[in-house]
Amino acid sequence: MSTFVIVVYIGVYLSMLLGGIPGLRVDRTGAALLGAILLLAGGSLSEKQALNAIDVPTLALLFGLMVVSAQFSLGGFYTLITRRVVMCEMAPATLLGVVIGVSAALSAVLTNDVVCLAVAPLLSRMCLSKQLNPVPFLIALACASNIGSATTLIGNPQNILIGESLKLSFNHYFLIAVPPCLLGLLVVWAVIRHLYQGQWLIEAKEILDDTETRFDRWQTGKGVLILVVLIGCFVFAPWPRELLALGAAGILLMSRKFYTRKVMGLVDWPLLVLFISLFMINESFELTGGLKWLVSQTEAAGISLDQPSHLFVTTAILSNLVSNVPAIMLLLQIVPGAEVGPMLALGSTLAGNLIIVGSVANIIVVEAARQDGVEISFKTHARVGIPVTLLTLSIAAGWLWLVM
């Protein structure tokens, strides 16, 4: 094995664990990019090998869905739906259930990170304006978005990667994932309702910023139509999902109102760069023999990823240590066959609710709350996240044991 490749590989995944490079303003994406650059510059990976390592269909599908999501943001859809939900007169526990249901439904088709990025600031400000404690509703948004995104192969980046890499059926996965995810949403509602009973209201607080995107019926309608057709094609058509998503993106980019650069500005380019860099790093690690060594070491430690229980637990733990996308990229090189796809998708996504850094959606919600002076500490989130994660993972494990 090449010592240089091993050092770079360990350094990158350690950065995933730490959230970046300590002492520098380099996040996970920056650390992965630097690692890929080092491998290319050091000759450990040729340009041809680097290009072959990149999973173009996964990137194409992810990009296309980001453009579709951008249409909803620019059309003011998230502003409209959030305002109608929060401003409707209902009991706090009922509102909590509606927030959970809407967040999960949107995340299943528009990806969880995008939904949290668009909804969290609006939800926080609208709760404050009604003298509602925004903390339980924001935590519910994060948890429900993660669980809702697990129901489809397009709900989050790791599911997209799993679906494309293992060539999973969109319909088959949906039928497997829906039951445990629906029960998981009930768990989120029950846990938060129990913990925040009697703590729904707060004193009036001045809202400093209220920048909302104006609702555009035509642009939102166009986005809805394209999304419905796209999902219909995923379900009924045999065509590659990545080509369908790119086609949908191309139609939306031909706009008379939104400049292309405005739509592209809402694409999560750092996430795409993270994918590309990790593809290269994992390829180099495999070529140098590191992957075989890693498998032998795990087996020597009594951990056999051929056993479903070991794989499920490993996926959940690793997803919290290094984040779900890097964890899935590593595991996809080791695990056998497409039959483990649902296990990887559910395990990595549901585990993201455990702690704040367990998923990008959690971080987005916490940062949005901070902008409005609402503090969601590590402990505050963990009070909900730990029981929700343990219960939902148990439900998913039991369901997978029954159906697989």
mmCIF file of C-alpha atoms in Angstrom:
data_model
loop_
_atom_site.group_PDB
_atom_site.id
_atom_site.type_symbol
_atom_site.label_atom_id
_atom_site.label_comp_id
_atom_site.label_asym_id
_atom_site.label_seq_id
_atom_site.Cartn_x
_atom_site.Cartn_y
_atom_site.Cartn_z
ATOM 1 C CA MET A 1 0.000 0.000 0.000
ATOM 2 C CA SER A 2 1.136 3.563 -0.701
ATOM 3 C CA THR A 3 1.879 5.400 2.543
ATOM 4 C CA PHE A 4 1.101 8.732 0.882
ATOM 5 C CA VAL A 5 -2.364 7.605 -0.229
ATOM 6 C CA ILE A 6 -3.134 6.152 3.209
ATOM 7 C CA VAL A 7 -2.088 9.392 4.942
ATOM 8 C CA VAL A 8 -4.240 11.498 2.594
ATOM 9 C CA TYR A 9 -7.182 9.113 2.982
ATOM 10 C CA ILE A 10 -7.008 9.117 6.776
ATOM 11 C CA GLY A 11 -6.526 12.898 6.805
ATOM 12 C CA VAL A 12 -9.623 13.485 4.662
ATOM 13 C CA TYR A 13 -11.892 11.184 6.667
ATOM 14 C CA LEU A 14 -10.558 12.622 9.918
ATOM 15 C CA SER A 15 -11.564 16.033 8.561
ATOM 16 C CA MET A 16 -15.021 14.633 7.855
ATOM 17 C CA LEU A 17 -15.196 13.627 11.524
ATOM 18 C CA LEU A 18 -13.994 17.034 12.776
ATOM 19 C CA GLY A 19 -16.110 19.036 10.337
ATOM 20 C CA GLY A 20 -13.057 20.420 8.525
ATOM 21 C CA ILE A 21 -9.390 21.133 9.119
ATOM 22 C CA PRO A 22 -8.817 22.518 12.643
ATOM 23 C CA GLY A 23 -7.193 25.946 12.713
ATOM 24 C CA LEU A 24 -8.187 26.716 9.124
ATOM 25 C CA ARG A 25 -11.447 27.863 7.596
ATOM 26 C CA VAL A 26 -11.611 24.684 5.558
ATOM 27 C CA ASP A 27 -14.843 22.708 5.815
ATOM 28 C CA ARG A 28 -15.519 19.103 4.785
ATOM 29 C CA THR A 29 -15.775 20.011 1.105
ATOM 30 C CA GLY A 30 -12.497 21.955 1.210
ATOM 31 C CA ALA A 31 -10.707 19.098 2.963
ATOM 32 C CA ALA A 32 -11.947 16.560 0.401
ATOM 33 C CA LEU A 33 -10.960 18.836 -2.487
ATOM 34 C CA LEU A 34 -7.479 19.351 -1.035
ATOM 35 C CA GLY A 35 -7.105 15.594 -0.647
ATOM 36 C CA ALA A 36 -8.046 14.982 -4.292
ATOM 37 C CA ILE A 37 -5.611 17.691 -5.433
ATOM 38 C CA LEU A 38 -2.790 16.120 -3.401
ATOM 39 C CA LEU A 39 -3.425 12.694 -4.931
ATOM 40 C CA LEU A 40 -3.448 14.102 -8.467
ATOM 41 C CA ALA A 41 -0.404 16.309 -7.906
ATOM 42 C CA GLY A 42 1.501 13.461 -6.230
ATOM 43 C CA GLY A 43 0.870 11.093 -9.122
ATOM 44 C CA SER A 44 -1.076 8.622 -6.990
ATOM 45 C CA LEU A 45 -4.054 9.040 -9.289
ATOM 46 C CA SER A 46 -3.852 9.723 -13.026
ATOM 47 C CA GLU A 47 -6.243 12.085 -14.777
ATOM 48 C CA LYS A 48 -7.844 9.144 -16.579
ATOM 49 C CA GLN A 49 -8.321 7.234 -13.329
ATOM 50 C CA ALA A 50 -9.796 10.329 -11.684
ATOM 51 C CA LEU A 51 -12.309 10.816 -14.488
ATOM 52 C CA ASN A 52 -13.276 7.147 -14.477
ATOM 53 C CA ALA A 53 -13.822 7.293 -10.713
ATOM 54 C CA ILE A 54 -16.490 10.000 -10.964
ATOM 55 C CA ASP A 55 -20.028 8.633 -10.984
ATOM 56 C CA VAL A 56 -21.511 10.964 -13.596
ATOM 57 C CA PRO A 57 -25.113 9.634 -13.402
ATOM 58 C CA THR A 58 -25.239 10.362 -9.660
ATOM 59 C CA LEU A 59 -23.947 13.899 -10.136
ATOM 60 C CA ALA A 60 -26.306 14.507 -13.057
ATOM 61 C CA LEU A 61 -29.344 13.358 -11.067
ATOM 62 C CA LEU A 62 -28.326 15.430 -8.060
ATOM 63 C CA PHE A 63 -27.745 18.540 -10.173
ATOM 64 C CA GLY A 64 -31.031 18.180 -12.033
ATOM 65 C CA LEU A 65 -33.002 17.867 -8.793
ATOM 66 C CA MET A 66 -31.224 20.925 -7.367
ATOM 67 C CA VAL A 67 -32.410 23.009 -10.332
ATOM 68 C CA VAL A 68 -35.976 21.768 -9.828
ATOM 69 C CA SER A 69 -35.765 22.720 -6.139
ATOM 70 C CA ALA A 70 -34.394 26.138 -7.082
ATOM 71 C CA GLN A 71 -37.545 26.781 -9.132
ATOM 72 C CA PHE A 72 -39.678 26.324 -6.018
ATOM 73 C CA SER A 73 -37.475 28.683 -4.012
ATOM 74 C CA LEU A 74 -37.556 31.423 -6.654
ATOM 75 C CA GLY A 75 -41.309 31.012 -7.121
ATOM 76 C CA GLY A 76 -41.953 31.682 -3.428
ATOM 77 C CA PHE A 77 -43.526 28.272 -2.861
ATOM 78 C CA TYR A 78 -41.781 27.683 0.458
ATOM 79 C CA THR A 79 -42.853 31.105 1.731
ATOM 80 C CA LEU A 80 -46.488 30.435 0.845
ATOM 81 C CA ILE A 81 -46.676 26.950 2.344
ATOM 82 C CA THR A 82 -44.882 27.945 5.558
ATOM 83 C CA ARG A 83 -47.061 31.011 6.085
ATOM 84 C CA ARG A 84 -50.292 29.081 5.512
ATOM 85 C CA VAL A 85 -49.260 26.348 7.916
ATOM 86 C CA VAL A 86 -47.996 28.525 10.782
ATOM 87 C CA MET A 87 -50.569 31.310 10.527
ATOM 88 C CA CYS A 88 -53.509 28.899 10.561
ATOM 89 C CA GLU A 89 -55.233 28.868 13.933
ATOM 90 C CA MET A 90 -54.691 25.481 15.577
ATOM 91 C CA ALA A 91 -53.420 24.002 18.822
ATOM 92 C CA PRO A 92 -49.595 23.854 19.135
ATOM 93 C CA ALA A 93 -49.555 20.041 19.192
ATOM 94 C CA THR A 94 -51.677 19.976 16.038
ATOM 95 C CA LEU A 95 -49.418 22.546 14.381
ATOM 96 C CA LEU A 96 -46.441 20.384 15.314
ATOM 97 C CA GLY A 97 -48.030 17.457 13.492
ATOM 98 C CA VAL A 98 -48.725 19.557 10.404
ATOM 99 C CA VAL A 99 -45.139 20.898 10.336
ATOM 100 C CA ILE A 100 -43.834 17.328 10.582
ATOM 101 C CA GLY A 101 -46.124 16.069 7.813
ATOM 102 C CA VAL A 102 -45.438 18.926 5.392
ATOM 103 C CA SER A 103 -41.671 18.858 6.019
ATOM 104 C CA ALA A 104 -41.519 15.117 5.400
ATOM 105 C CA ALA A 105 -43.622 15.268 2.229
ATOM 106 C CA LEU A 106 -41.566 18.089 0.723
ATOM 107 C CA SER A 107 -38.262 16.429 1.630
ATOM 108 C CA ALA A 108 -39.282 13.201 -0.067
ATOM 109 C CA VAL A 109 -39.306 14.903 -3.471
ATOM 110 C CA LEU A 110 -37.285 18.122 -3.099
ATOM 111 C CA THR A 111 -34.369 16.860 -0.912
ATOM 112 C CA ASN A 112 -34.141 17.532 2.810
ATOM 113 C CA ASP A 113 -31.284 20.052 2.817
ATOM 114 C CA VAL A 114 -33.048 22.320 0.323
ATOM 115 C CA VAL A 115 -36.321 22.169 2.262
ATOM 116 C CA CYS A 116 -34.627 23.028 5.567
ATOM 117 C CA LEU A 117 -32.632 25.848 3.974
ATOM 118 C CA ALA A 118 -35.792 27.424 2.572
ATOM 119 C CA VAL A 119 -38.251 26.749 5.388
ATOM 120 C CA ALA A 120 -36.206 27.130 8.605
ATOM 121 C CA PRO A 121 -35.779 30.956 8.538
ATOM 122 C CA LEU A 122 -39.452 31.455 7.647
ATOM 123 C CA LEU A 123 -40.660 29.007 10.285
ATOM 124 C CA SER A 124 -38.526 30.626 12.975
ATOM 125 C CA ARG A 125 -39.727 34.174 12.257
ATOM 126 C CA MET A 126 -43.385 33.200 11.914
ATOM 127 C CA CYS A 127 -43.344 31.283 15.204
ATOM 128 C CA LEU A 128 -41.824 34.298 16.947
ATOM 129 C CA SER A 129 -44.455 36.580 15.446
ATOM 130 C CA LYS A 130 -47.177 34.359 16.959
ATOM 131 C CA GLN A 131 -45.369 34.130 20.317
ATOM 132 C CA LEU A 132 -44.787 30.418 19.764
ATOM 133 C CA ASN A 133 -41.594 28.799 21.003
ATOM 134 C CA PRO A 134 -39.791 28.091 17.701
ATOM 135 C CA VAL A 135 -37.404 25.468 19.131
ATOM 136 C CA PRO A 136 -39.727 22.397 19.086
ATOM 137 C CA PHE A 137 -41.013 23.289 15.623
ATOM 138 C CA LEU A 138 -37.506 23.810 14.206
ATOM 139 C CA ILE A 139 -36.234 20.537 15.659
ATOM 140 C CA ALA A 140 -39.336 18.852 14.246
ATOM 141 C CA LEU A 141 -38.537 20.349 10.839
ATOM 142 C CA ALA A 142 -35.016 18.883 10.900
ATOM 143 C CA CYS A 143 -36.039 15.437 12.176
ATOM 144 C CA ALA A 144 -39.057 15.128 9.886
ATOM 145 C CA SER A 145 -37.074 16.292 6.859
ATOM 146 C CA ASN A 146 -34.455 13.624 7.482
ATOM 147 C CA ILE A 147 -37.050 10.886 7.962
ATOM 148 C CA GLY A 148 -39.189 12.053 5.044
ATOM 149 C CA SER A 149 -36.170 12.128 2.758
ATOM 150 C CA ALA A 150 -35.538 8.453 3.531
ATOM 151 C CA THR A 151 -38.810 7.442 1.821
ATOM 152 C CA THR A 152 -37.518 7.935 -1.735
ATOM 153 C CA LEU A 153 -34.319 7.517 -3.713
ATOM 154 C CA ILE A 154 -34.271 11.258 -4.448
ATOM 155 C CA GLY A 155 -34.924 12.569 -0.940
ATOM 156 C CA ASN A 156 -31.306 13.197 0.019
ATOM 157 C CA PRO A 157 -27.793 13.009 -1.485
ATOM 158 C CA GLN A 158 -26.858 9.650 0.042
ATOM 159 C CA ASN A 159 -30.056 8.008 -1.220
ATOM 160 C CA ILE A 160 -29.380 9.383 -4.694
ATOM 161 C CA LEU A 161 -25.877 7.901 -4.535
ATOM 162 C CA ILE A 162 -27.150 4.532 -3.290
ATOM 163 C CA GLY A 163 -29.934 4.360 -5.871
ATOM 164 C CA GLU A 164 -27.675 5.208 -8.791
ATOM 165 C CA SER A 165 -24.727 3.056 -7.688
ATOM 166 C CA LEU A 166 -26.790 -0.051 -6.947
ATOM 167 C CA LYS A 167 -29.390 0.549 -9.707
ATOM 168 C CA LEU A 168 -32.281 0.273 -7.272
ATOM 169 C CA SER A 169 -35.893 0.332 -8.392
ATOM 170 C CA PHE A 170 -37.596 3.602 -7.432
ATOM 171 C CA ASN A 171 -40.919 1.854 -6.742
ATOM 172 C CA HIS A 172 -39.496 -1.127 -4.874
ATOM 173 C CA TYR A 173 -37.454 1.031 -2.536
ATOM 174 C CA PHE A 174 -40.428 3.327 -1.866
ATOM 175 C CA LEU A 175 -42.623 0.407 -0.827
ATOM 176 C CA ILE A 176 -39.941 -0.838 1.571
ATOM 177 C CA ALA A 177 -39.138 2.563 3.083
ATOM 178 C CA VAL A 178 -42.588 4.091 3.583
ATOM 179 C CA PRO A 179 -43.880 2.003 6.540
ATOM 180 C CA PRO A 180 -40.913 2.560 8.920
ATOM 181 C CA CYS A 181 -40.685 6.221 7.906
ATOM 182 C CA LEU A 182 -44.371 6.868 8.612
ATOM 183 C CA LEU A 183 -43.980 5.285 12.034
ATOM 184 C CA GLY A 184 -40.836 7.349 12.489
ATOM 185 C CA LEU A 185 -42.764 10.578 11.916
ATOM 186 C CA LEU A 186 -45.231 9.543 14.616
ATOM 187 C CA VAL A 187 -42.262 8.974 16.918
ATOM 188 C CA VAL A 188 -40.976 12.516 16.243
ATOM 189 C CA TRP A 189 -44.381 14.003 17.068
ATOM 190 C CA ALA A 190 -44.789 11.942 20.240
ATOM 191 C CA VAL A 191 -41.284 12.658 21.569
ATOM 192 C CA ILE A 192 -41.400 16.416 20.948
ATOM 193 C CA ARG A 193 -44.967 16.730 22.244
ATOM 194 C CA HIS A 194 -43.953 14.942 25.449
ATOM 195 C CA LEU A 195 -40.782 16.977 26.003
ATOM 196 C CA TYR A 196 -42.319 20.387 25.223
ATOM 197 C CA GLN A 197 -45.738 19.977 26.803
ATOM 198 C CA GLY A 198 -46.482 23.303 28.532
ATOM 199 C CA GLN A 199 -43.524 25.029 26.819
ATOM 200 C CA TRP A 200 -45.198 26.038 23.558
ATOM 201 C CA LEU A 201 -45.472 29.790 24.207
ATOM 202 C CA ILE A 202 -42.891 32.539 24.747
ATOM 203 C CA GLU A 203 -42.981 36.281 25.283
ATOM 204 C CA ALA A 204 -43.238 38.567 22.261
ATOM 205 C CA LYS A 205 -39.886 39.174 20.581
ATOM 206 C CA GLU A 206 -38.915 41.785 18.014
ATOM 207 C CA ILE A 207 -38.204 40.339 14.585
ATOM 208 C CA LEU A 208 -35.362 42.210 12.932
ATOM 209 C CA ASP A 209 -35.489 40.671 9.479
ATOM 210 C CA ASP A 210 -38.432 39.587 7.399
ATOM 211 C CA THR A 211 -37.115 39.026 3.881
ATOM 212 C CA GLU A 212 -39.507 36.709 2.098
ATOM 213 C CA THR A 213 -39.701 35.740 -1.544
ATOM 214 C CA ARG A 214 -42.941 36.947 -3.127
ATOM 215 C CA PHE A 215 -45.167 34.102 -4.291
ATOM 216 C CA ASP A 216 -45.349 33.704 -8.072
ATOM 217 C CA ARG A 217 -48.269 31.475 -9.053
ATOM 218 C CA TRP A 218 -47.063 30.858 -12.611
ATOM 219 C CA GLN A 219 -43.457 30.000 -11.714
ATOM 220 C CA THR A 220 -44.516 27.759 -8.839
ATOM 221 C CA GLY A 221 -47.132 26.072 -11.035
ATOM 222 C CA LYS A 222 -44.492 25.405 -13.663
ATOM 223 C CA GLY A 223 -42.256 23.839 -11.018
ATOM 224 C CA VAL A 224 -45.094 21.680 -9.703
ATOM 225 C CA LEU A 225 -45.986 20.464 -13.200
ATOM 226 C CA ILE A 226 -42.387 19.554 -14.023
ATOM 227 C CA LEU A 227 -41.938 17.800 -10.673
ATOM 228 C CA VAL A 228 -45.154 15.773 -11.047
ATOM 229 C CA VAL A 229 -44.172 14.676 -14.554
ATOM 230 C CA LEU A 230 -40.645 13.850 -13.350
ATOM 231 C CA ILE A 231 -41.866 11.710 -10.441
ATOM 232 C CA GLY A 232 -44.359 10.025 -12.757
ATOM 233 C CA CYS A 233 -41.524 9.131 -15.118
ATOM 234 C CA PHE A 234 -39.444 7.801 -12.207
ATOM 235 C CA VAL A 235 -42.349 5.547 -11.250
ATOM 236 C CA PHE A 236 -43.604 4.367 -14.649
ATOM 237 C CA ALA A 237 -40.910 4.974 -17.283
ATOM 238 C CA PRO A 238 -37.847 2.763 -17.872
ATOM 239 C CA TRP A 239 -35.595 5.706 -18.790
ATOM 240 C CA PRO A 240 -32.485 6.574 -16.730
ATOM 241 C CA ARG A 241 -33.353 8.836 -13.786
ATOM 242 C CA GLU A 242 -30.370 11.108 -14.359
ATOM 243 C CA LEU A 243 -31.446 11.901 -17.937
ATOM 244 C CA LEU A 244 -34.993 12.627 -16.797
ATOM 245 C CA ALA A 245 -33.727 15.007 -14.096
ATOM 246 C CA LEU A 246 -31.419 16.802 -16.531
ATOM 247 C CA GLY A 247 -34.285 17.137 -18.984
ATOM 248 C CA ALA A 248 -36.474 18.690 -16.280
ATOM 249 C CA ALA A 249 -33.662 21.072 -15.345
ATOM 250 C CA GLY A 250 -33.171 22.069 -18.968
ATOM 251 C CA ILE A 251 -36.845 22.951 -19.374
ATOM 252 C CA LEU A 252 -36.825 25.079 -16.215
ATOM 253 C CA LEU A 253 -33.637 26.881 -17.219
ATOM 254 C CA MET A 254 -35.404 28.133 -20.375
ATOM 255 C CA SER A 255 -37.104 30.889 -18.424
ATOM 256 C CA ARG A 256 -38.239 34.361 -19.449
ATOM 257 C CA LYS A 257 -38.134 35.591 -15.847
ATOM 258 C CA PHE A 258 -35.177 34.035 -13.995
ATOM 259 C CA TYR A 259 -31.662 34.494 -15.308
ATOM 260 C CA THR A 260 -29.709 31.248 -15.506
ATOM 261 C CA ARG A 261 -27.110 32.581 -13.050
ATOM 262 C CA LYS A 262 -29.870 33.219 -10.491
ATOM 263 C CA VAL A 263 -31.085 29.633 -10.716
ATOM 264 C CA MET A 264 -27.512 28.315 -10.671
ATOM 265 C CA GLY A 265 -26.831 30.388 -7.580
ATOM 266 C CA LEU A 266 -29.210 28.117 -5.664
ATOM 267 C CA VAL A 267 -27.412 24.933 -6.741
ATOM 268 C CA ASP A 268 -25.369 23.396 -3.917
ATOM 269 C CA TRP A 269 -22.016 23.455 -5.697
ATOM 270 C CA PRO A 270 -19.991 22.573 -2.555
ATOM 271 C CA LEU A 271 -21.948 19.321 -2.252
ATOM 272 C CA LEU A 272 -21.198 18.433 -5.885
ATOM 273 C CA VAL A 273 -17.505 19.195 -5.332
ATOM 274 C CA LEU A 274 -17.555 17.009 -2.203
ATOM 275 C CA PHE A 275 -18.973 14.114 -4.244
ATOM 276 C CA ILE A 276 -16.387 14.505 -7.011
ATOM 277 C CA SER A 277 -13.470 14.741 -4.563
ATOM 278 C CA LEU A 278 -14.548 11.734 -2.510
ATOM 279 C CA PHE A 279 -15.037 9.642 -5.649
ATOM 280 C CA MET A 280 -11.383 10.317 -6.517
ATOM 281 C CA ILE A 281 -10.084 9.712 -2.983
ATOM 282 C CA ASN A 282 -11.930 6.417 -2.569
ATOM 283 C CA GLU A 283 -10.785 5.242 -6.001
ATOM 284 C CA SER A 284 -7.148 5.942 -5.113
ATOM 285 C CA PHE A 285 -7.553 4.143 -1.790
ATOM 286 C CA GLU A 286 -8.997 1.086 -3.552
ATOM 287 C CA LEU A 287 -6.293 1.031 -6.244
ATOM 288 C CA THR A 288 -3.556 1.055 -3.635
ATOM 289 C CA GLY A 289 -5.015 -1.966 -1.845
ATOM 290 C CA GLY A 290 -6.306 -0.023 1.129
ATOM 291 C CA LEU A 291 -9.858 -1.258 0.745
ATOM 292 C CA LYS A 292 -8.874 -4.929 0.963
ATOM 293 C CA TRP A 293 -6.818 -4.155 4.061
ATOM 294 C CA LEU A 294 -9.729 -2.296 5.649
ATOM 295 C CA VAL A 295 -12.098 -5.214 5.020
ATOM 296 C CA SER A 296 -9.627 -7.697 6.493
ATOM 297 C CA GLN A 297 -9.219 -5.534 9.600
ATOM 298 C CA THR A 298 -12.962 -5.249 10.185
ATOM 299 C CA GLU A 299 -13.373 -9.017 9.815
ATOM 300 C CA ALA A 300 -10.464 -9.592 12.182
ATOM 301 C CA ALA A 301 -12.279 -7.394 14.719
ATOM 302 C CA GLY A 302 -15.337 -9.647 14.432
ATOM 303 C CA ILE A 303 -17.329 -7.219 12.288
ATOM 304 C CA SER A 304 -18.638 -8.900 9.167
ATOM 305 C CA LEU A 305 -20.436 -6.488 6.865
ATOM 306 C CA ASP A 306 -21.963 -9.485 5.100
ATOM 307 C CA GLN A 307 -24.234 -9.831 8.130
ATOM 308 C CA PRO A 308 -27.225 -7.459 7.925
ATOM 309 C CA SER A 309 -27.167 -6.558 11.632
ATOM 310 C CA HIS A 310 -23.470 -5.636 11.528
ATOM 311 C CA LEU A 311 -23.931 -3.604 8.363
ATOM 312 C CA PHE A 312 -26.952 -1.716 9.709
ATOM 313 C CA VAL A 313 -25.223 -0.766 12.976
ATOM 314 C CA THR A 314 -21.973 0.126 11.198
ATOM 315 C CA THR A 315 -23.846 2.359 8.760
ATOM 316 C CA ALA A 316 -25.602 4.228 11.578
ATOM 317 C CA ILE A 317 -22.419 4.740 13.610
ATOM 318 C CA LEU A 318 -20.211 5.675 10.667
ATOM 319 C CA SER A 319 -22.799 8.152 9.373
ATOM 320 C CA ASN A 320 -22.566 10.086 12.627
ATOM 321 C CA LEU A 321 -18.784 9.920 12.771
ATOM 322 C CA VAL A 322 -17.905 11.152 9.286
ATOM 323 C CA SER A 323 -21.330 12.292 7.919
ATOM 324 C CA ASN A 324 -23.646 10.166 5.812
ATOM 325 C CA VAL A 325 -22.341 10.896 2.292
ATOM 326 C CA PRO A 326 -18.680 9.999 3.029
ATOM 327 C CA ALA A 327 -19.857 6.977 5.029
ATOM 328 C CA ILE A 328 -21.996 5.678 2.171
ATOM 329 C CA MET A 329 -19.229 6.238 -0.380
ATOM 330 C CA LEU A 330 -16.926 4.089 1.738
ATOM 331 C CA LEU A 331 -19.473 1.353 2.420
ATOM 332 C CA LEU A 332 -20.580 1.081 -1.215
ATOM 333 C CA GLN A 333 -17.062 -0.095 -2.060
ATOM 334 C CA ILE A 334 -17.303 -2.896 0.489
ATOM 335 C CA VAL A 335 -20.877 -4.185 0.701
ATOM 336 C CA PRO A 336 -22.173 -6.816 -1.707
ATOM 337 C CA GLY A 337 -25.178 -6.527 -3.997
ATOM 338 C CA ALA A 338 -28.180 -4.269 -4.460
ATOM 339 C CA GLU A 339 -30.194 -6.064 -1.774
ATOM 340 C CA VAL A 340 -28.415 -4.033 0.939
ATOM 341 C CA GLY A 341 -29.468 -0.730 -0.639
ATOM 342 C CA PRO A 342 -32.552 -0.113 1.557
ATOM 343 C CA MET A 343 -30.518 -0.973 4.649
ATOM 344 C CA LEU A 344 -27.815 1.557 3.753
ATOM 345 C CA ALA A 345 -30.349 4.256 2.845
ATOM 346 C CA LEU A 346 -32.521 3.911 5.946
ATOM 347 C CA GLY A 347 -29.618 3.363 8.339
ATOM 348 C CA SER A 348 -27.570 6.351 7.169
ATOM 349 C CA THR A 349 -30.524 8.755 6.939
ATOM 350 C CA LEU A 350 -32.346 7.909 10.167
ATOM 351 C CA ALA A 351 -29.058 8.008 12.082
ATOM 352 C CA GLY A 352 -28.660 11.637 11.020
ATOM 353 C CA ASN A 353 -31.121 12.782 13.694
ATOM 354 C CA LEU A 354 -28.902 11.655 16.580
ATOM 355 C CA ILE A 355 -26.851 14.852 17.064
ATOM 356 C CA ILE A 356 -26.644 18.232 15.352
ATOM 357 C CA VAL A 357 -23.642 17.322 13.188
ATOM 358 C CA GLY A 358 -25.266 14.034 12.165
ATOM 359 C CA SER A 359 -26.838 15.671 9.121
ATOM 360 C CA VAL A 360 -26.483 18.857 7.110
ATOM 361 C CA ALA A 361 -30.223 19.471 7.539
ATOM 362 C CA ASN A 362 -29.742 19.725 11.324
ATOM 363 C CA ILE A 363 -26.899 22.216 10.933
ATOM 364 C CA ILE A 364 -28.926 24.342 8.499
ATOM 365 C CA VAL A 365 -31.856 24.562 10.944
ATOM 366 C CA VAL A 366 -29.647 25.406 13.928
ATOM 367 C CA GLU A 367 -27.847 28.152 12.000
ATOM 368 C CA ALA A 368 -31.126 29.614 10.733
ATOM 369 C CA ALA A 369 -32.446 29.726 14.297
ATOM 370 C CA ARG A 370 -29.306 31.486 15.510
ATOM 371 C CA GLN A 371 -29.860 34.251 12.963
ATOM 372 C CA ASP A 372 -33.127 35.070 14.769
ATOM 373 C CA GLY A 373 -31.551 34.862 18.208
ATOM 374 C CA VAL A 374 -33.003 31.406 18.890
ATOM 375 C CA GLU A 375 -30.466 29.080 20.500
ATOM 376 C CA ILE A 376 -30.646 25.340 19.828
ATOM 377 C CA SER A 377 -27.763 23.858 21.793
ATOM 378 C CA PHE A 378 -26.202 20.444 21.361
ATOM 379 C CA LYS A 379 -28.016 19.276 24.506
ATOM 380 C CA THR A 380 -31.359 20.729 23.403
ATOM 381 C CA HIS A 381 -31.217 18.891 20.100
ATOM 382 C CA ALA A 382 -29.915 15.672 21.651
ATOM 383 C CA ARG A 383 -32.895 15.502 24.070
ATOM 384 C CA VAL A 384 -35.046 14.930 20.992
ATOM 385 C CA GLY A 385 -32.507 13.461 18.579
ATOM 386 C CA ILE A 386 -31.267 10.561 20.707
ATOM 387 C CA PRO A 387 -34.666 8.977 21.522
ATOM 388 C CA VAL A 388 -35.973 9.680 18.007
ATOM 389 C CA THR A 389 -32.927 8.052 16.405
ATOM 390 C CA LEU A 390 -32.883 4.995 18.652
ATOM 391 C CA LEU A 391 -36.610 4.402 18.190
ATOM 392 C CA THR A 392 -36.693 4.976 14.420
ATOM 393 C CA LEU A 393 -33.604 2.815 13.835
ATOM 394 C CA SER A 394 -35.203 0.044 15.914
ATOM 395 C CA ILE A 395 -38.416 0.296 13.883
ATOM 396 C CA ALA A 396 -36.482 0.247 10.601
ATOM 397 C CA ALA A 397 -34.341 -2.709 11.710
ATOM 398 C CA GLY A 398 -37.426 -4.698 12.691
ATOM 399 C CA TRP A 399 -39.196 -3.886 9.434
ATOM 400 C CA LEU A 400 -36.156 -4.761 7.291
ATOM 401 C CA TRP A 401 -35.803 -8.048 9.168
ATOM 402 C CA LEU A 402 -39.403 -8.868 8.234
ATOM 403 C CA VAL A 403 -39.278 -7.907 4.546
ATOM 404 C CA MET A 404 -35.715 -8.698 3.498
#
